[in-house]
mmCIF file of C-alpha atoms and ligand atoms in Angstrom:
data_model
loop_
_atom_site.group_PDB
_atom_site.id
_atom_site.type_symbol
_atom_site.label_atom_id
_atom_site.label_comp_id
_atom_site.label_asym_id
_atom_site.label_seq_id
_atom_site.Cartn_x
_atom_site.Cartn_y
_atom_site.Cartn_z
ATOM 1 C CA UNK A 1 -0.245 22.416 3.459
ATOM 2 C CA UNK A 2 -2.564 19.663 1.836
ATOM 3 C CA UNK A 3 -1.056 16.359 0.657
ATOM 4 C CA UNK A 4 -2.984 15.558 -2.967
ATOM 5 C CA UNK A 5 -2.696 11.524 -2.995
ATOM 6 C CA UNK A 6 -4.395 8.372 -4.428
ATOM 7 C CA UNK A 7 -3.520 5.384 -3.361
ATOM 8 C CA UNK A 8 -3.342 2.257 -5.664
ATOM 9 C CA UNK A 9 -3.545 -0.881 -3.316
ATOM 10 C CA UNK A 10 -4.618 -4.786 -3.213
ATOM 11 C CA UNK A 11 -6.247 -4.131 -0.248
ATOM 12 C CA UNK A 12 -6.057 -6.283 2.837
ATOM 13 C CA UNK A 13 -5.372 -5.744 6.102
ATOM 14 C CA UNK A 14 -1.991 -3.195 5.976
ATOM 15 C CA UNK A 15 -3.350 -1.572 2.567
ATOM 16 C CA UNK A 16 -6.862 -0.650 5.041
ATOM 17 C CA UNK A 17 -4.690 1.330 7.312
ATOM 18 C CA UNK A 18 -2.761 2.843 4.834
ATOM 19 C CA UNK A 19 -5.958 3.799 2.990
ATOM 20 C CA UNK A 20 -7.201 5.021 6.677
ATOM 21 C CA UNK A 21 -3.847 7.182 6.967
ATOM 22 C CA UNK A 22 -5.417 8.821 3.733
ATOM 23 C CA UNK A 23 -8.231 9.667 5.161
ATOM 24 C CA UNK A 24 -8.033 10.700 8.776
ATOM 25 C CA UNK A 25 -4.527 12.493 8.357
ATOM 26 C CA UNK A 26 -5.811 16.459 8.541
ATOM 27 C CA UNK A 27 -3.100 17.389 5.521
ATOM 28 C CA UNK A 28 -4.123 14.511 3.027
ATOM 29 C CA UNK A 29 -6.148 15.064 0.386
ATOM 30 C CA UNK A 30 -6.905 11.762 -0.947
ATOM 31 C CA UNK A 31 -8.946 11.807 -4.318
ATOM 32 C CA UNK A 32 -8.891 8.111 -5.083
ATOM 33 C CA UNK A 33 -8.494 4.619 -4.411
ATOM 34 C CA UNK A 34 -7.618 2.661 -7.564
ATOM 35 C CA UNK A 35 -7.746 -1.154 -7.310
ATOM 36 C CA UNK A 36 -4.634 -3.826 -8.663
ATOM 37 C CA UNK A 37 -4.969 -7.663 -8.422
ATOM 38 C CA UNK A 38 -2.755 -8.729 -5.466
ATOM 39 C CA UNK A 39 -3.014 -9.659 -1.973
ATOM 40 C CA UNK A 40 -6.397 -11.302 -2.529
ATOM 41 C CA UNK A 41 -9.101 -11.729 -4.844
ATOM 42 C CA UNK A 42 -10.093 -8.519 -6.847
ATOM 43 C CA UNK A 43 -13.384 -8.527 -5.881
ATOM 44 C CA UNK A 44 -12.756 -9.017 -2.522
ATOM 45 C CA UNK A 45 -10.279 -6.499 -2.429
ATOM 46 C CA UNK A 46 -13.145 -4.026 -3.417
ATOM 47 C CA UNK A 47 -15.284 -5.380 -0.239
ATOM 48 C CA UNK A 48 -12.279 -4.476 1.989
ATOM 49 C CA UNK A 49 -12.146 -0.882 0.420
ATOM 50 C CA UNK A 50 -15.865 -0.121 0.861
ATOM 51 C CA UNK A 51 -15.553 -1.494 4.386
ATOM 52 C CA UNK A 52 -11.923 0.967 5.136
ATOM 53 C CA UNK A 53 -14.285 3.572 3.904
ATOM 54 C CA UNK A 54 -17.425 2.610 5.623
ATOM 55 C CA UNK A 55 -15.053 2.819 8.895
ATOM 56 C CA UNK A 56 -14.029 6.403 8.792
ATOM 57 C CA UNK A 57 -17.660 7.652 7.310
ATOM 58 C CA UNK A 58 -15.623 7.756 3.935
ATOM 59 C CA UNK A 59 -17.923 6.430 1.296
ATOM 60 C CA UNK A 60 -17.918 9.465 -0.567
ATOM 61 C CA UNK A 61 -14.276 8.802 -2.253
ATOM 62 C CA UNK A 62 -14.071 7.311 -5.490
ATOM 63 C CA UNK A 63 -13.290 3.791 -5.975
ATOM 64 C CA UNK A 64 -11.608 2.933 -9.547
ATOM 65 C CA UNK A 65 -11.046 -0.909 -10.434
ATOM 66 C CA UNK A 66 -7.416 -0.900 -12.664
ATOM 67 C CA UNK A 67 -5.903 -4.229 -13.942
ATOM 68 C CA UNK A 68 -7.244 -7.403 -12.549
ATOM 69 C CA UNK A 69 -4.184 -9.287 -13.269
ATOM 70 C CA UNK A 70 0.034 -8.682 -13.954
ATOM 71 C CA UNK A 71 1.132 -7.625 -16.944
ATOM 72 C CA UNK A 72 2.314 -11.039 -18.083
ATOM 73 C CA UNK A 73 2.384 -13.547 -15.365
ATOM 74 C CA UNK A 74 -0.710 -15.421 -13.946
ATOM 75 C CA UNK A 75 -1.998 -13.853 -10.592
ATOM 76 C CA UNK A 76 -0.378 -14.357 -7.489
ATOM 77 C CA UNK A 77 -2.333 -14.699 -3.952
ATOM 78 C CA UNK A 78 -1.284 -13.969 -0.885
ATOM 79 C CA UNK A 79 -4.528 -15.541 1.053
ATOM 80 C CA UNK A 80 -2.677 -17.206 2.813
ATOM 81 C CA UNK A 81 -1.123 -14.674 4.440
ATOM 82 C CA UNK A 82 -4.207 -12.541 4.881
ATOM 83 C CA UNK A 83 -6.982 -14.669 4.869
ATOM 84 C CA UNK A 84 -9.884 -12.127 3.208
ATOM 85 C CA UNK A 85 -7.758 -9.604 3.916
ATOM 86 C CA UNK A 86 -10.901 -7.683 5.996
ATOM 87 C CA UNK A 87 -10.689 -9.861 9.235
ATOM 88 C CA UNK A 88 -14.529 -11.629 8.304
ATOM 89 C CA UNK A 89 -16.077 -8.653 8.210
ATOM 90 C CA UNK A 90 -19.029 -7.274 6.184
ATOM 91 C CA UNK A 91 -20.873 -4.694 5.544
ATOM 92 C CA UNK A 92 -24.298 -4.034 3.521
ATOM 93 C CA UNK A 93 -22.815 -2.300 0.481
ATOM 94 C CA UNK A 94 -26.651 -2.152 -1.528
ATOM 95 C CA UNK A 95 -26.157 1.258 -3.382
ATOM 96 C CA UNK A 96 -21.847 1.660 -3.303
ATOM 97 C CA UNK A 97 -20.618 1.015 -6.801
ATOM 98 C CA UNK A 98 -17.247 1.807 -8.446
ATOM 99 C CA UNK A 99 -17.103 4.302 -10.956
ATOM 100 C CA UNK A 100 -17.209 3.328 -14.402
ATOM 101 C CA UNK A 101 -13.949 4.797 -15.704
ATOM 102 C CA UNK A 102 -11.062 2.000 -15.491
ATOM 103 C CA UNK A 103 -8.507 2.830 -12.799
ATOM 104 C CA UNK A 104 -5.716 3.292 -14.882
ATOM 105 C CA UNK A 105 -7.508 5.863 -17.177
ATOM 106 C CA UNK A 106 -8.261 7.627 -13.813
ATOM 107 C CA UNK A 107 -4.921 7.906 -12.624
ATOM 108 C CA UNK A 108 -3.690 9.611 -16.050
ATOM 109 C CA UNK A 109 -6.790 12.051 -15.897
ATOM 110 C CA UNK A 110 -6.420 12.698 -11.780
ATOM 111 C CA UNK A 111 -2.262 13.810 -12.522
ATOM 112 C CA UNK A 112 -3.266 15.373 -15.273
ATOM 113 C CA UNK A 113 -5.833 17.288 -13.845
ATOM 114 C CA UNK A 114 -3.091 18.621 -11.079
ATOM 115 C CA UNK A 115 0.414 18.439 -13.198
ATOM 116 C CA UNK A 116 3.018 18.123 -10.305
ATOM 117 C CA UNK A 117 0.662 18.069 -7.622
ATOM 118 C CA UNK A 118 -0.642 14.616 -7.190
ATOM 119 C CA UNK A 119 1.656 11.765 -5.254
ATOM 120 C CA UNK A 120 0.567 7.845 -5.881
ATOM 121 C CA UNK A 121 0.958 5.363 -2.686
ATOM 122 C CA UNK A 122 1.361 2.216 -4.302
ATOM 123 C CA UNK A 123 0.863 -0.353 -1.738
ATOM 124 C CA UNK A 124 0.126 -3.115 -4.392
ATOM 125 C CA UNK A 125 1.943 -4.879 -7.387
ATOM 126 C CA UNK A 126 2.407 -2.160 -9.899
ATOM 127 C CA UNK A 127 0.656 -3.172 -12.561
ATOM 128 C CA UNK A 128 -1.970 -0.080 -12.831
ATOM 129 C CA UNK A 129 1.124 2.627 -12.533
ATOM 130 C CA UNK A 130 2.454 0.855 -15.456
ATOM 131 C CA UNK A 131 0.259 0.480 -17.876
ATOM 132 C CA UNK A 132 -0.414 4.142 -16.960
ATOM 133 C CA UNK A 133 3.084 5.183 -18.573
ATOM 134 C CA UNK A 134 2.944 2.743 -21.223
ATOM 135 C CA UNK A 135 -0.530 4.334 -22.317
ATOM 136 C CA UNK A 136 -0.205 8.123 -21.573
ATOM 137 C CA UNK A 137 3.925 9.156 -22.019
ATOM 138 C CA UNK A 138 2.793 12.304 -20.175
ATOM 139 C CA UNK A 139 1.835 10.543 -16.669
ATOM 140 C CA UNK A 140 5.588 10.682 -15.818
ATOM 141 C CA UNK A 141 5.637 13.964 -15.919
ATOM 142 C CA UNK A 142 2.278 15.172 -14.224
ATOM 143 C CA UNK A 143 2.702 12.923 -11.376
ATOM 144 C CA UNK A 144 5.115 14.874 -8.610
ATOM 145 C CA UNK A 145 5.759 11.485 -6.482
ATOM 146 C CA UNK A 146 5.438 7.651 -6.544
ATOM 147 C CA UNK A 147 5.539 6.020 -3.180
ATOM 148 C CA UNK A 148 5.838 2.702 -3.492
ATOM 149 C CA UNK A 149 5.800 -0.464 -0.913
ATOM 150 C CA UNK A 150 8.113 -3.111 -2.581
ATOM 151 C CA UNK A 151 11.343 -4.800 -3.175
ATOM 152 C CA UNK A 152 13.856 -5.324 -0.150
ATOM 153 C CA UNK A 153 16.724 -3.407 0.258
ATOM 154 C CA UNK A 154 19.753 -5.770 -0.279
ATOM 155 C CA UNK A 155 17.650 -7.917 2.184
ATOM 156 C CA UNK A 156 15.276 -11.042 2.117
ATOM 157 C CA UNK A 157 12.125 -11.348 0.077
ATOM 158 C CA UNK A 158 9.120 -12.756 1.799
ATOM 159 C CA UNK A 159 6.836 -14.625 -0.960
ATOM 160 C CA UNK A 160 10.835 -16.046 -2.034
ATOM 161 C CA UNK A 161 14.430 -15.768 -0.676
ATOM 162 C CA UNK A 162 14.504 -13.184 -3.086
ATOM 163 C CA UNK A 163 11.268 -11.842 -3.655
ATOM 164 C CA UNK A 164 8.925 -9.047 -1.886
ATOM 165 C CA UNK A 165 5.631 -9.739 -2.861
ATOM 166 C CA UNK A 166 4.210 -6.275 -4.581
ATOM 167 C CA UNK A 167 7.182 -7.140 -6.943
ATOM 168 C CA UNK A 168 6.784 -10.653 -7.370
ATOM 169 C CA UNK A 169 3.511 -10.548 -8.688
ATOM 170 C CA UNK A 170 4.539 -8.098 -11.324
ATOM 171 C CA UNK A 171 8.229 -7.855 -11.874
ATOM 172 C CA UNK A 172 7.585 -6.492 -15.296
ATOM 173 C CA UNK A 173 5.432 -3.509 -14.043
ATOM 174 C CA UNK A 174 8.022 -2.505 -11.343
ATOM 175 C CA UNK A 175 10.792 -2.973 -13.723
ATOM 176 C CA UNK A 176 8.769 -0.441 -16.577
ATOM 177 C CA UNK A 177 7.814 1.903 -12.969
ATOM 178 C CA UNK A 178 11.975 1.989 -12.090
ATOM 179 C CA UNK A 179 12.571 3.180 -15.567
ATOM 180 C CA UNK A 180 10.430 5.583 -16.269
ATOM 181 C CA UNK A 181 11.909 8.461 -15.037
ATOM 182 C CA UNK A 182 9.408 9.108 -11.726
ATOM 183 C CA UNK A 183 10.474 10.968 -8.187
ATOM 184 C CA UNK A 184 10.387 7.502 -6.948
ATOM 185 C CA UNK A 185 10.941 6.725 -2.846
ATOM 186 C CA UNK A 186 10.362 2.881 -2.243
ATOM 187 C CA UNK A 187 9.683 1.809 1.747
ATOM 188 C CA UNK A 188 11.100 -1.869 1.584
ATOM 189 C CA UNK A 189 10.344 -5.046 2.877
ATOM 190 C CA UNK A 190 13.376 -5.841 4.622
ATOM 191 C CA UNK A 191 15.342 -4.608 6.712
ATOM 192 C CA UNK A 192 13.443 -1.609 7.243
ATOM 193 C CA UNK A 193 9.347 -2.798 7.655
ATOM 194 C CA UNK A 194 10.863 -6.273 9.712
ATOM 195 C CA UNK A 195 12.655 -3.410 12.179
ATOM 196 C CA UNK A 196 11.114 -0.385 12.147
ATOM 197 C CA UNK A 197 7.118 -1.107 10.778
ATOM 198 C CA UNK A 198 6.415 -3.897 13.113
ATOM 199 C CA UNK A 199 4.075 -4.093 15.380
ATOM 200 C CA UNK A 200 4.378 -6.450 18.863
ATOM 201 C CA UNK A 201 1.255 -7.945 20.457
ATOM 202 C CA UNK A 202 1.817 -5.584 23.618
ATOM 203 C CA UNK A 203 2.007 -2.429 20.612
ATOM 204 C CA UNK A 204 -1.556 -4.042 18.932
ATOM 205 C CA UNK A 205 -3.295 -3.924 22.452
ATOM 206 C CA UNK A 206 -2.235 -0.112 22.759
ATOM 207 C CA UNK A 207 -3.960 0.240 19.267
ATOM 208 C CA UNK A 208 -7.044 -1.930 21.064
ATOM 209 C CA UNK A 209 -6.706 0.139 23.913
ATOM 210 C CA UNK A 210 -7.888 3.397 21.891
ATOM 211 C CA UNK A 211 -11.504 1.435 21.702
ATOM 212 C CA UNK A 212 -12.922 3.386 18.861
ATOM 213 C CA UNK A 213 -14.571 1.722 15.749
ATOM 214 C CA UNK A 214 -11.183 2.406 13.691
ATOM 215 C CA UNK A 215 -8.726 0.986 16.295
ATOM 216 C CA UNK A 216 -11.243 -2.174 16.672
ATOM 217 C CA UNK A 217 -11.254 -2.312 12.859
ATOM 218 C CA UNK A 218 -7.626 -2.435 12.352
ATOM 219 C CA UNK A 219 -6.916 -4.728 15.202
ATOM 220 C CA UNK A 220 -9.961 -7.109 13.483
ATOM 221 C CA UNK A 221 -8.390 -6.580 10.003
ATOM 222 C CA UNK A 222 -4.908 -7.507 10.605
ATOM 223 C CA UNK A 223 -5.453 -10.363 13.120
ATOM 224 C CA UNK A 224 -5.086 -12.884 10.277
ATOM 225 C CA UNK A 225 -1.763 -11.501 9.286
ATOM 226 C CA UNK A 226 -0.272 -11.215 12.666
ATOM 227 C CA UNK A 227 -1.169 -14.820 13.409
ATOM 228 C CA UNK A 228 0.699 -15.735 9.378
ATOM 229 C CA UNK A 229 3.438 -13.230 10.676
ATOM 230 C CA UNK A 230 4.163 -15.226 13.654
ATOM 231 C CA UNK A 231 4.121 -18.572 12.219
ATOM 232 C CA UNK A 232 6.819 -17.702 10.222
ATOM 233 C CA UNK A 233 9.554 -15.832 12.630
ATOM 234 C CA UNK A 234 8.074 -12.256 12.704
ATOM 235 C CA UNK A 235 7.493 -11.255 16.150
ATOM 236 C CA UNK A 236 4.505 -8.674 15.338
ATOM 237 C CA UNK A 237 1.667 -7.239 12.624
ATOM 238 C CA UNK A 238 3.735 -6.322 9.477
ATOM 239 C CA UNK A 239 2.893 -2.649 8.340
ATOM 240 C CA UNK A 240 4.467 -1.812 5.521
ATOM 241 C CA UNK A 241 1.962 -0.338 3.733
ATOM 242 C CA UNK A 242 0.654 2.289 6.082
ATOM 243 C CA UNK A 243 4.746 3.367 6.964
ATOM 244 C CA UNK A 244 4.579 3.970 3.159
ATOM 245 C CA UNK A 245 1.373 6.203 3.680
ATOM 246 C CA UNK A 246 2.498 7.860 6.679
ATOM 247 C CA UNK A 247 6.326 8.621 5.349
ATOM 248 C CA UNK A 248 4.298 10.509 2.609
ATOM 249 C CA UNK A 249 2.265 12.861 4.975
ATOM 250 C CA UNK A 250 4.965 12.221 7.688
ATOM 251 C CA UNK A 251 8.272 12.610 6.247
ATOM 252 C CA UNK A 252 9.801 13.607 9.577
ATOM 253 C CA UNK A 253 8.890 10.144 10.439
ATOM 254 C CA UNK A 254 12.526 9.405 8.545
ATOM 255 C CA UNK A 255 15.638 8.653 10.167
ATOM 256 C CA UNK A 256 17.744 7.531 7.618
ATOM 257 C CA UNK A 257 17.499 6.824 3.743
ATOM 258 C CA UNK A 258 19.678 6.900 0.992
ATOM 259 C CA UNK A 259 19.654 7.446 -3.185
ATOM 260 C CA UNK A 260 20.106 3.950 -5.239
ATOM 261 C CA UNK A 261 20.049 2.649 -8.141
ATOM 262 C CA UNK A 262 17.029 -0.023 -8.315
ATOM 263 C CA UNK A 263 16.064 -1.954 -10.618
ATOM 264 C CA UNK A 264 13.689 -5.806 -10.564
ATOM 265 C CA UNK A 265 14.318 -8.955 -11.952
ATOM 266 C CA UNK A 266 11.681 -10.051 -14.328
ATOM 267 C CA UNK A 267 12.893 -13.149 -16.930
ATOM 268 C CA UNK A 268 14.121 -15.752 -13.704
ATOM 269 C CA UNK A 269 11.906 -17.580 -12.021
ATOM 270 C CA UNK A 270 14.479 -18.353 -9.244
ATOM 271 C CA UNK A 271 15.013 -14.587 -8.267
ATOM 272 C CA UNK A 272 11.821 -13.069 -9.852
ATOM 273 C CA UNK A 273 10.987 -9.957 -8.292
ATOM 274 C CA UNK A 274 13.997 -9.399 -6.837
ATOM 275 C CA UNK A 275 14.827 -5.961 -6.407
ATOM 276 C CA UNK A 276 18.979 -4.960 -6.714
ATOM 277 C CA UNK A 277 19.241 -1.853 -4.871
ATOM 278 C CA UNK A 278 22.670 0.015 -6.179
ATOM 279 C CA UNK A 279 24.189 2.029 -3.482
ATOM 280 C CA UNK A 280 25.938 4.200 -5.992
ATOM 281 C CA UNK A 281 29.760 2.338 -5.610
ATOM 282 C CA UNK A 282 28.511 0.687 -8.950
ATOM 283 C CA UNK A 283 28.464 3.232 -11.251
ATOM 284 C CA UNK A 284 24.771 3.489 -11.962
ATOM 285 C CA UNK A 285 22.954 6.218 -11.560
ATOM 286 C CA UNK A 286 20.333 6.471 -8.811
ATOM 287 C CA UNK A 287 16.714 6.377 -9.308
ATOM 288 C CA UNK A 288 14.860 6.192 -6.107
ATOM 289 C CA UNK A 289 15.076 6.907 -2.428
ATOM 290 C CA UNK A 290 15.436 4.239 -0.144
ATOM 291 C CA UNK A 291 14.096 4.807 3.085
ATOM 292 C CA UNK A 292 16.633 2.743 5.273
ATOM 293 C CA UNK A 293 15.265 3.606 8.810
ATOM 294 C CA UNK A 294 12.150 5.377 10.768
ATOM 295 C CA UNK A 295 11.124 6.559 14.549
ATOM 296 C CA UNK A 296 9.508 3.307 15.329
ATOM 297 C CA UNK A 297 7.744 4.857 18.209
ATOM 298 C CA UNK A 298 6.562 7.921 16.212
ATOM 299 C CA UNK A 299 5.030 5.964 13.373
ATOM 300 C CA UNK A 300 3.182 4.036 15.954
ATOM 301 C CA UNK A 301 1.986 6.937 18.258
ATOM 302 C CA UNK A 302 1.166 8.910 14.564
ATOM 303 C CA UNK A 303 -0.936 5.902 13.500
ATOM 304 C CA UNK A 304 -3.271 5.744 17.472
ATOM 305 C CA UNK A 305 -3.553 9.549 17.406
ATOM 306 C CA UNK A 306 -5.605 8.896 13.998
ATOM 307 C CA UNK A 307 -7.284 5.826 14.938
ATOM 308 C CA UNK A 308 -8.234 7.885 17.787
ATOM 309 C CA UNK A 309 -10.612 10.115 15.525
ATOM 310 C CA UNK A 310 -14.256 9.007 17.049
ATOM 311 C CA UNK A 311 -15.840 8.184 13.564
ATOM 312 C CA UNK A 312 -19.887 6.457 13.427
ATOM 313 C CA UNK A 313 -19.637 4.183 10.427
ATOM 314 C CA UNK A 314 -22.963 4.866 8.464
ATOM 315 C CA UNK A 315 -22.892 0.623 7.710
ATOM 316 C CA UNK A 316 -23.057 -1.799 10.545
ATOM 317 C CA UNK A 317 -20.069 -5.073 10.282
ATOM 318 C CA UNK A 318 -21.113 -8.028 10.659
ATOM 319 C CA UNK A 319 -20.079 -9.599 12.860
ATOM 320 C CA UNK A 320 -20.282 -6.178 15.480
ATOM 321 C CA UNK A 321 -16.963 -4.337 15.534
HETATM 322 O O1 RIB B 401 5.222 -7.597 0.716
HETATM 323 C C1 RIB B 401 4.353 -6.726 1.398
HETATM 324 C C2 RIB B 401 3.278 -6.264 0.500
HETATM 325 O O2 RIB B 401 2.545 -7.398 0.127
HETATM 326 C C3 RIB B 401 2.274 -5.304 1.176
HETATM 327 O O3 RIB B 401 1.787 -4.389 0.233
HETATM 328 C C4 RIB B 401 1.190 -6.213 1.689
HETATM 329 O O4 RIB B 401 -0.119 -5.643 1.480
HETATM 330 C C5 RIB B 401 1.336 -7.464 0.856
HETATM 331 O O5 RIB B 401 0.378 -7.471 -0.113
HETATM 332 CA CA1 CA B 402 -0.570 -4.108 -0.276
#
């Protein structure tokens, strides 16, 4: 059974593997990658897609740039976390263009095209998927599923105390998303990506240990983040966006998850982005699933069985893979 997905991402680092579980996974059918300002800047952001694609002989999906900024607030960037977010690679990309229609046009024509069919990873601040439902009231309804990376589950942020960063950037796109009536299932910051979508140094070198061009690419990619990870307290590579991904095409991956009520803190500045997660002994009705736990060991053994796939990247990196 095929999996029809596009995945909206500020890609860097954990958005590339995500976007790689999208294209190696044998049921995915991913139709599009549709760019949000986030993790780094937009344009560089578009570099790191070309070279996820370039990676896994890929270049023939569409790339669609969406909203280069929130809603309402200024940008937010998380280079310091990430660095370029592509681990100082490059690649020549003479000739690879995005197409012309704006990404948030694309995603109302792509569910549109496929009512009930078509599932959205969004592995970025949500910003695109909103202004989606504010301009077409029929997007709710075509799209079957949002996935979406963001928010913690009564659990610390990371950019604040409070805040997750996806949300943080654009608490008033995530709090329009919550409302709007989608199949929502939201893979959190914490607890669940600090226990269960971690990745140790010893777990990286397995990944290195595959040797093709994709496992050398994601070890390259993410080595910024790891390093940022560990000067903070995390004791591995951070990858929530690809569990997000992979619960999609993977739902067996699931241990444990649970219906709430969420909803995101927009107007203070003190808990912006914060996501209150209702477990349902508040009397509000629930909106979203909550995955709460996954099989650690069969997210990471999922991910090296793809990164396995012997791809021949059409573009040389420099520097050499
Ligand atoms: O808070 C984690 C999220 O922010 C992930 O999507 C990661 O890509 C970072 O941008
Ligand atoms: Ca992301």
């Amino acid at each position: 059974m095929t999996v029809p997905l596009v995945i909206d991402t500020d890609t860097a680092q954990d958005d590339c593997i995500a976007i790689l579980v999208g294209l190696l996974d044998p049921q995915a059918d991913l139709r599009a990658i549709t760019m949000v300002a986030g993790n780094v800047g937009f344009d560089r952001q578009v570099h790191n897609a070309w070279m996820t694609l370039n990676v896994a002989d890929r270049l023939d999906v569409p790339v669609f740039l969406g909203c280069r900024r929130p809603l309402v607030r200024d940008w937010v960037s998380a280079e310091n976390v990430h660095g370029d977010g592509g681990g100082g690679l490059t690649i020549d990309e003479s000739g690879l263009a995005p197409q012309k229609e704006h990404g948030v046009d694309a995603l109302i024509r792509l569910a549109a095209e496929a009512p009930g069919e078509l599932s959205i990873v969004c592995i970025g601040p949500l910003t695109n998927i909103a202004m989606a439902v504010i301009k077409d009231p029929t997007f709710v309804t075509n799209v079957k599923a949002l996935y979406i990376m963001g928010g913690s589950n009564n659990a610390r942020g990371n950019i604040t105390a409070a805040g997750e960063f996806n949300f943080y950037v654009d608490p008033d796109a995530a709090k329009t998303v919550f409302a709007a009536g989608f199949e929502i299932t939201v893979v959190p910051w914490a607890p669940l990506t600090l226990n269960d979508g971690l990745f140790t140094r010893a777990e990286v070198a397995r990944i290195a240990e595959v040797g093709t061009p994709l496992a050398r690419f994601m070890v390259r990619v993410c080595e910024a983040t790891l390093a940022f990870d560990e000067s903070v307290g995390i004791a591995g590579s951070t990858h929530p966006d690809s569990l997000t991904a992979s619960i999609l095409l993977r739902p067996e991956l699931v241990t444990a998850s649970g219906r709430y009520a969420v909803d995101v803190e927009a107007d203070s500045e003190l808990t912006r982005g914060y996501s209150a997660m209702s477990w349902g002994v508040h009397g509000l009705a629930a909106n979203a699933t909550v995955i709460e736990s996954v099989d650690h060991s069969g997210f990471l053994d999922y991910l090296i069985g793809l990164l396995g796939t012997p791809t021949i990247p059409p573009r040389a990196f420099a520097p050499e893979l």
